[in-house]
Amino acid sequence: MNESSLTKVQPAFLKIIEKVTAYYKFNLGENLHSVYIRGSVPRGLAIYGVSYLDTIAITTKDTDELNLQWVNRTGQELTKEFHCVSGIEFSFYYTKEVLETSTFSMIPFMLKTQSICVYGEDLSSYLPNYKTDKTLGNEHLVNLEDQIKQAKDLKDNTDVADILDCCGWIMKIIVRAGLALVIEKENKYTRDLFPAFNL
């Protein structure tokens, strides 16, 4: 079940959603299919100045062919301008890959169960319903290995922000992987860290 809704978004976050959407439209142009927000903001659970604004752009062109050099600078500028968030996540996925659901993939799952479309055609009606089962749980366990490999690559990195960001993601994935181990026994799923920790 998707508990996200535009009506749940706190007024303090509406302007930044509008501005992020405008940046997607300006920079991607005809290559933009739709824009989604996910996480705590569309569920009305965002904490002012603490929460991230997690966004997903669905593109009509393979993401490898897109010019995304604007993303980091834009994220930094908007985070300085809008004090309601501690950061913005820009992410890009090709329509063709999102609609390929013969095997489990996290992005279609998140669009269907944890996101709201704020621009363009909503793809969620084309996506299957999902269950709390091992397939979903295994997705978190698989990602843990990749994140630890990525952390090892930071050995010579002197950018403290990069290191903190990577380690933060690994710690989140560890908590979610813990829930993945008991997902069928509990018959529950959440990306929220504290409820996942409790389970």
PDB file of C-alpha atoms in Angstrom:
ATOM      1  CA  MET A   1       0.000   0.000   0.000  1.00  0.00           C
ATOM      2  CA  ASN A   2       1.169   3.486  -0.833  1.00  0.00           C
ATOM      3  CA  GLU A   3       0.695   5.873   2.095  1.00  0.00           C
ATOM      4  CA  SER A   4       2.061   8.859   0.165  1.00  0.00           C
ATOM      5  CA  SER A   5      -0.178  11.696  -0.972  1.00  0.00           C
ATOM      6  CA  LEU A   6       0.259  15.268  -2.152  1.00  0.00           C
ATOM      7  CA  THR A   7      -2.302  16.301   0.473  1.00  0.00           C
ATOM      8  CA  LYS A   8       0.070  15.051   3.204  1.00  0.00           C
ATOM      9  CA  VAL A   9       2.998  17.224   2.086  1.00  0.00           C
ATOM     10  CA  GLN A  10       3.591  19.934   4.684  1.00  0.00           C
ATOM     11  CA  PRO A  11       3.295  23.479   3.226  1.00  0.00           C
ATOM     12  CA  ALA A  12       6.962  24.247   4.047  1.00  0.00           C
ATOM     13  CA  PHE A  13       8.070  21.700   1.415  1.00  0.00           C
ATOM     14  CA  LEU A  14       5.773  22.661  -1.471  1.00  0.00           C
ATOM     15  CA  LYS A  15       7.983  25.434  -2.874  1.00  0.00           C
ATOM     16  CA  ILE A  16      11.130  23.287  -3.034  1.00  0.00           C
ATOM     17  CA  ILE A  17       9.189  20.485  -4.774  1.00  0.00           C
ATOM     18  CA  GLU A  18       8.001  23.039  -7.324  1.00  0.00           C
ATOM     19  CA  LYS A  19      11.534  24.372  -7.856  1.00  0.00           C
ATOM     20  CA  VAL A  20      13.160  20.925  -8.159  1.00  0.00           C
ATOM     21  CA  THR A  21      10.516  19.954 -10.722  1.00  0.00           C
ATOM     22  CA  ALA A  22      11.258  23.151 -12.678  1.00  0.00           C
ATOM     23  CA  TYR A  23      14.985  22.250 -12.740  1.00  0.00           C
ATOM     24  CA  TYR A  24      14.211  18.764 -14.031  1.00  0.00           C
ATOM     25  CA  LYS A  25      11.988  20.247 -16.768  1.00  0.00           C
ATOM     26  CA  PHE A  26      14.530  22.922 -17.762  1.00  0.00           C
ATOM     27  CA  ASN A  27      17.561  20.605 -17.858  1.00  0.00           C
ATOM     28  CA  LEU A  28      15.966  17.478 -19.335  1.00  0.00           C
ATOM     29  CA  GLY A  29      13.428  19.094 -21.655  1.00  0.00           C
ATOM     30  CA  GLU A  30      11.743  16.554 -23.937  1.00  0.00           C
ATOM     31  CA  ASN A  31      13.779  13.756 -22.307  1.00  0.00           C
ATOM     32  CA  LEU A  32      11.715  14.099 -19.105  1.00  0.00           C
ATOM     33  CA  HIS A  33       8.725  11.778 -18.754  1.00  0.00           C
ATOM     34  CA  SER A  34       7.715  12.309 -15.116  1.00  0.00           C
ATOM     35  CA  VAL A  35       8.923  13.398 -11.663  1.00  0.00           C
ATOM     36  CA  TYR A  36       8.219  11.690  -8.328  1.00  0.00           C
ATOM     37  CA  ILE A  37       8.948  12.441  -4.707  1.00  0.00           C
ATOM     38  CA  ARG A  38       9.322   9.697  -2.144  1.00  0.00           C
ATOM     39  CA  GLY A  39      10.373   9.220   1.464  1.00  0.00           C
ATOM     40  CA  SER A  40       9.134  11.163   4.465  1.00  0.00           C
ATOM     41  CA  VAL A  41       7.989  14.303   2.606  1.00  0.00           C
ATOM     42  CA  PRO A  42       5.040  12.765   0.672  1.00  0.00           C
ATOM     43  CA  ARG A  43       3.928  10.902   3.786  1.00  0.00           C
ATOM     44  CA  GLY A  44       3.756  14.070   5.888  1.00  0.00           C
ATOM     45  CA  LEU A  45       6.518  12.799   8.194  1.00  0.00           C
ATOM     46  CA  ALA A  46       9.343  15.132   7.151  1.00  0.00           C
ATOM     47  CA  ILE A  47      11.263  16.922   9.892  1.00  0.00           C
ATOM     48  CA  TYR A  48      12.024  20.557   9.036  1.00  0.00           C
ATOM     49  CA  GLY A  49      15.753  21.070   8.442  1.00  0.00           C
ATOM     50  CA  VAL A  50      16.558  17.362   8.907  1.00  0.00           C
ATOM     51  CA  SER A  51      14.787  15.388   6.174  1.00  0.00           C
ATOM     52  CA  TYR A  52      16.058  14.945   2.631  1.00  0.00           C
ATOM     53  CA  LEU A  53      13.898  15.613  -0.394  1.00  0.00           C
ATOM     54  CA  ASP A  54      14.153  12.364  -2.348  1.00  0.00           C
ATOM     55  CA  THR A  55      13.221  12.793  -6.016  1.00  0.00           C
ATOM     56  CA  ILE A  56      13.086  10.497  -9.022  1.00  0.00           C
ATOM     57  CA  ALA A  57      13.031  11.582 -12.662  1.00  0.00           C
ATOM     58  CA  ILE A  58      11.788   9.096 -15.243  1.00  0.00           C
ATOM     59  CA  THR A  59      13.377   9.794 -18.610  1.00  0.00           C
ATOM     60  CA  THR A  60      12.438   9.018 -22.218  1.00  0.00           C
ATOM     61  CA  LYS A  61      16.110   8.509 -23.059  1.00  0.00           C
ATOM     62  CA  ASP A  62      18.730   6.141 -21.629  1.00  0.00           C
ATOM     63  CA  THR A  63      20.272   7.898 -18.618  1.00  0.00           C
ATOM     64  CA  ASP A  64      23.811   7.224 -19.953  1.00  0.00           C
ATOM     65  CA  GLU A  65      23.011   9.587 -22.838  1.00  0.00           C
ATOM     66  CA  LEU A  66      21.896  12.482 -20.621  1.00  0.00           C
ATOM     67  CA  ASN A  67      23.960  15.501 -19.579  1.00  0.00           C
ATOM     68  CA  LEU A  68      23.726  15.480 -15.768  1.00  0.00           C
ATOM     69  CA  GLN A  69      26.570  17.875 -14.936  1.00  0.00           C
ATOM     70  CA  TRP A  70      24.055  20.332 -13.477  1.00  0.00           C
ATOM     71  CA  VAL A  71      22.889  17.980 -10.703  1.00  0.00           C
ATOM     72  CA  ASN A  72      25.500  18.468  -7.948  1.00  0.00           C
ATOM     73  CA  ARG A  73      25.628  22.254  -8.271  1.00  0.00           C
ATOM     74  CA  THR A  74      21.835  22.514  -8.357  1.00  0.00           C
ATOM     75  CA  GLY A  75      21.472  20.291  -5.289  1.00  0.00           C
ATOM     76  CA  GLN A  76      23.929  22.420  -3.326  1.00  0.00           C
ATOM     77  CA  GLU A  77      22.294  25.695  -4.382  1.00  0.00           C
ATOM     78  CA  LEU A  78      18.773  24.530  -3.528  1.00  0.00           C
ATOM     79  CA  THR A  79      19.862  23.114  -0.161  1.00  0.00           C
ATOM     80  CA  LYS A  80      21.314  26.530   0.726  1.00  0.00           C
ATOM     81  CA  GLU A  81      18.187  28.320  -0.484  1.00  0.00           C
ATOM     82  CA  PHE A  82      15.653  26.065   1.250  1.00  0.00           C
ATOM     83  CA  HIS A  83      16.344  25.445   4.932  1.00  0.00           C
ATOM     84  CA  CYS A  84      13.460  22.976   5.223  1.00  0.00           C
ATOM     85  CA  VAL A  85      15.683  20.138   3.887  1.00  0.00           C
ATOM     86  CA  SER A  86      19.190  18.969   4.729  1.00  0.00           C
ATOM     87  CA  GLY A  87      19.773  17.765   1.175  1.00  0.00           C
ATOM     88  CA  ILE A  88      18.183  16.803  -2.129  1.00  0.00           C
ATOM     89  CA  GLU A  89      18.530  13.493  -3.906  1.00  0.00           C
ATOM     90  CA  PHE A  90      18.250  13.707  -7.692  1.00  0.00           C
ATOM     91  CA  SER A  91      17.930  10.331  -9.421  1.00  0.00           C
ATOM     92  CA  PHE A  92      17.281   9.312 -13.016  1.00  0.00           C
ATOM     93  CA  TYR A  93      15.753   6.147 -14.487  1.00  0.00           C
ATOM     94  CA  TYR A  94      14.860   5.258 -18.054  1.00  0.00           C
ATOM     95  CA  THR A  95      11.150   4.611 -18.707  1.00  0.00           C
ATOM     96  CA  LYS A  96      11.857   1.376 -20.582  1.00  0.00           C
ATOM     97  CA  GLU A  97      13.799  -0.071 -17.626  1.00  0.00           C
ATOM     98  CA  VAL A  98      11.187   1.012 -15.065  1.00  0.00           C
ATOM     99  CA  LEU A  99       8.384  -0.719 -16.976  1.00  0.00           C
ATOM    100  CA  GLU A 100      10.389  -3.960 -17.327  1.00  0.00           C
ATOM    101  CA  THR A 101       9.012  -5.822 -14.295  1.00  0.00           C
ATOM    102  CA  SER A 102       9.590  -9.481 -15.166  1.00  0.00           C
ATOM    103  CA  THR A 103      12.198  -9.517 -12.377  1.00  0.00           C
ATOM    104  CA  PHE A 104      12.099  -7.540  -9.135  1.00  0.00           C
ATOM    105  CA  SER A 105      13.642  -4.074  -9.235  1.00  0.00           C
ATOM    106  CA  MET A 106      13.690  -1.513  -6.425  1.00  0.00           C
ATOM    107  CA  ILE A 107      12.747   1.559  -8.477  1.00  0.00           C
ATOM    108  CA  PRO A 108       9.399   0.269  -9.816  1.00  0.00           C
ATOM    109  CA  PHE A 109       8.682  -0.994  -6.289  1.00  0.00           C
ATOM    110  CA  MET A 110       9.370   2.457  -4.811  1.00  0.00           C
ATOM    111  CA  LEU A 111       7.290   4.217  -7.467  1.00  0.00           C
ATOM    112  CA  LYS A 112       4.346   1.922  -6.755  1.00  0.00           C
ATOM    113  CA  THR A 113       4.513   1.820  -2.958  1.00  0.00           C
ATOM    114  CA  GLN A 114       6.304   4.943  -1.660  1.00  0.00           C
ATOM    115  CA  SER A 115       6.097   7.767  -4.190  1.00  0.00           C
ATOM    116  CA  ILE A 116       3.788  10.378  -5.653  1.00  0.00           C
ATOM    117  CA  CYS A 117       3.954  11.752  -9.166  1.00  0.00           C
ATOM    118  CA  VAL A 118       4.291  15.548  -9.157  1.00  0.00           C
ATOM    119  CA  TYR A 119       4.809  15.991 -12.916  1.00  0.00           C
ATOM    120  CA  GLY A 120       3.980  14.012 -16.054  1.00  0.00           C
ATOM    121  CA  GLU A 121       2.208  10.678 -16.464  1.00  0.00           C
ATOM    122  CA  ASP A 122       2.077   8.499 -13.338  1.00  0.00           C
ATOM    123  CA  LEU A 123       3.501   5.052 -14.204  1.00  0.00           C
ATOM    124  CA  SER A 124       2.305   3.364 -11.006  1.00  0.00           C
ATOM    125  CA  SER A 125      -0.850   1.971 -12.650  1.00  0.00           C
ATOM    126  CA  TYR A 126       1.371   0.036 -15.097  1.00  0.00           C
ATOM    127  CA  LEU A 127       3.359  -1.580 -12.279  1.00  0.00           C
ATOM    128  CA  PRO A 128       2.429  -4.798 -10.444  1.00  0.00           C
ATOM    129  CA  ASN A 129       1.325  -5.103  -6.833  1.00  0.00           C
ATOM    130  CA  TYR A 130       4.068  -6.245  -4.472  1.00  0.00           C
ATOM    131  CA  LYS A 131       4.272  -8.569  -1.452  1.00  0.00           C
ATOM    132  CA  THR A 132       6.482  -8.561   1.644  1.00  0.00           C
ATOM    133  CA  ASP A 133       8.560 -11.580   0.685  1.00  0.00           C
ATOM    134  CA  LYS A 134      12.137 -12.798   0.234  1.00  0.00           C
ATOM    135  CA  THR A 135      12.442 -11.156  -3.186  1.00  0.00           C
ATOM    136  CA  LEU A 136      12.014  -7.738  -1.604  1.00  0.00           C
ATOM    137  CA  GLY A 137      14.225  -8.658   1.351  1.00  0.00           C
ATOM    138  CA  ASN A 138      17.053  -9.950  -0.836  1.00  0.00           C
ATOM    139  CA  GLU A 139      17.237  -6.632  -2.699  1.00  0.00           C
ATOM    140  CA  HIS A 140      18.495  -4.984   0.516  1.00  0.00           C
ATOM    141  CA  LEU A 141      20.973  -7.750   1.265  1.00  0.00           C
ATOM    142  CA  VAL A 142      22.474  -7.576  -2.239  1.00  0.00           C
ATOM    143  CA  ASN A 143      22.942  -3.791  -2.002  1.00  0.00           C
ATOM    144  CA  LEU A 144      24.914  -4.070   1.224  1.00  0.00           C
ATOM    145  CA  GLU A 145      27.840  -5.772  -0.529  1.00  0.00           C
ATOM    146  CA  ASP A 146      27.931  -3.111  -3.272  1.00  0.00           C
ATOM    147  CA  GLN A 147      27.960  -0.280  -0.718  1.00  0.00           C
ATOM    148  CA  ILE A 148      30.843  -1.816   1.237  1.00  0.00           C
ATOM    149  CA  LYS A 149      32.850  -2.147  -2.016  1.00  0.00           C
ATOM    150  CA  GLN A 150      32.110   1.514  -2.713  1.00  0.00           C
ATOM    151  CA  ALA A 151      33.339   2.446   0.776  1.00  0.00           C
ATOM    152  CA  LYS A 152      36.642   0.653   0.136  1.00  0.00           C
ATOM    153  CA  ASP A 153      37.081   2.831  -2.953  1.00  0.00           C
ATOM    154  CA  LEU A 154      37.000   5.903  -0.670  1.00  0.00           C
ATOM    155  CA  LYS A 155      40.369   4.983   0.849  1.00  0.00           C
ATOM    156  CA  ASP A 156      42.209   7.806  -0.950  1.00  0.00           C
ATOM    157  CA  ASN A 157      39.282  10.244  -0.920  1.00  0.00           C
ATOM    158  CA  THR A 158      39.896  13.382   1.143  1.00  0.00           C
ATOM    159  CA  ASP A 159      36.331  14.731   0.766  1.00  0.00           C
ATOM    160  CA  VAL A 160      34.836  14.332   4.249  1.00  0.00           C
ATOM    161  CA  ALA A 161      31.293  14.905   2.930  1.00  0.00           C
ATOM    162  CA  ASP A 162      31.669  12.015   0.435  1.00  0.00           C
ATOM    163  CA  ILE A 163      32.912   9.686   3.140  1.00  0.00           C
ATOM    164  CA  LEU A 164      30.140  10.628   5.586  1.00  0.00           C
ATOM    165  CA  ASP A 165      27.504  10.245   2.863  1.00  0.00           C
ATOM    166  CA  CYS A 166      28.735   6.788   1.869  1.00  0.00           C
ATOM    167  CA  CYS A 167      29.002   5.580   5.467  1.00  0.00           C
ATOM    168  CA  GLY A 168      25.549   6.959   6.220  1.00  0.00           C
ATOM    169  CA  TRP A 169      24.059   4.993   3.346  1.00  0.00           C
ATOM    170  CA  ILE A 170      25.823   1.809   4.477  1.00  0.00           C
ATOM    171  CA  MET A 171      24.437   2.156   8.011  1.00  0.00           C
ATOM    172  CA  LYS A 172      20.915   2.646   6.636  1.00  0.00           C
ATOM    173  CA  ILE A 173      21.301  -0.407   4.417  1.00  0.00           C
ATOM    174  CA  ILE A 174      22.518  -2.482   7.387  1.00  0.00           C
ATOM    175  CA  VAL A 175      19.337  -1.640   9.335  1.00  0.00           C
ATOM    176  CA  ARG A 176      17.137  -2.388   6.302  1.00  0.00           C
ATOM    177  CA  ALA A 177      19.052  -5.619   5.658  1.00  0.00           C
ATOM    178  CA  GLY A 178      18.303  -6.642   9.237  1.00  0.00           C
ATOM    179  CA  LEU A 179      14.603  -6.235   8.531  1.00  0.00           C
ATOM    180  CA  ALA A 180      15.059  -8.185   5.283  1.00  0.00           C
ATOM    181  CA  LEU A 181      16.188 -11.208   7.302  1.00  0.00           C
ATOM    182  CA  VAL A 182      12.856 -11.346   9.171  1.00  0.00           C
ATOM    183  CA  ILE A 183      10.564  -9.947   6.473  1.00  0.00           C
ATOM    184  CA  GLU A 184       8.558 -13.135   5.910  1.00  0.00           C
ATOM    185  CA  LYS A 185       8.264 -13.948   9.613  1.00  0.00           C
ATOM    186  CA  GLU A 186       7.029 -10.425  10.445  1.00  0.00           C
ATOM    187  CA  ASN A 187       5.079  -9.976   7.175  1.00  0.00           C
ATOM    188  CA  LYS A 188       5.973  -6.256   7.360  1.00  0.00           C
ATOM    189  CA  TYR A 189       8.155  -3.888   5.386  1.00  0.00           C
ATOM    190  CA  THR A 190       9.321  -0.323   5.868  1.00  0.00           C
ATOM    191  CA  ARG A 191      12.188   1.847   4.695  1.00  0.00           C
ATOM    192  CA  ASP A 192      11.870   3.888   7.890  1.00  0.00           C
ATOM    193  CA  LEU A 193      14.900   3.163  10.029  1.00  0.00           C
ATOM    194  CA  PHE A 194      13.458   3.161  13.552  1.00  0.00           C
ATOM    195  CA  PRO A 195      10.519   0.790  12.846  1.00  0.00           C
ATOM    196  CA  ALA A 196      12.903  -1.441  10.855  1.00  0.00           C
ATOM    197  CA  PHE A 197      15.329  -1.446  13.794  1.00  0.00           C
ATOM    198  CA  ASN A 198      12.530  -2.384  16.205  1.00  0.00           C
ATOM    199  CA  LEU A 199      11.423  -5.304  14.040  1.00  0.00           C
TER     200      LEU A 199
END
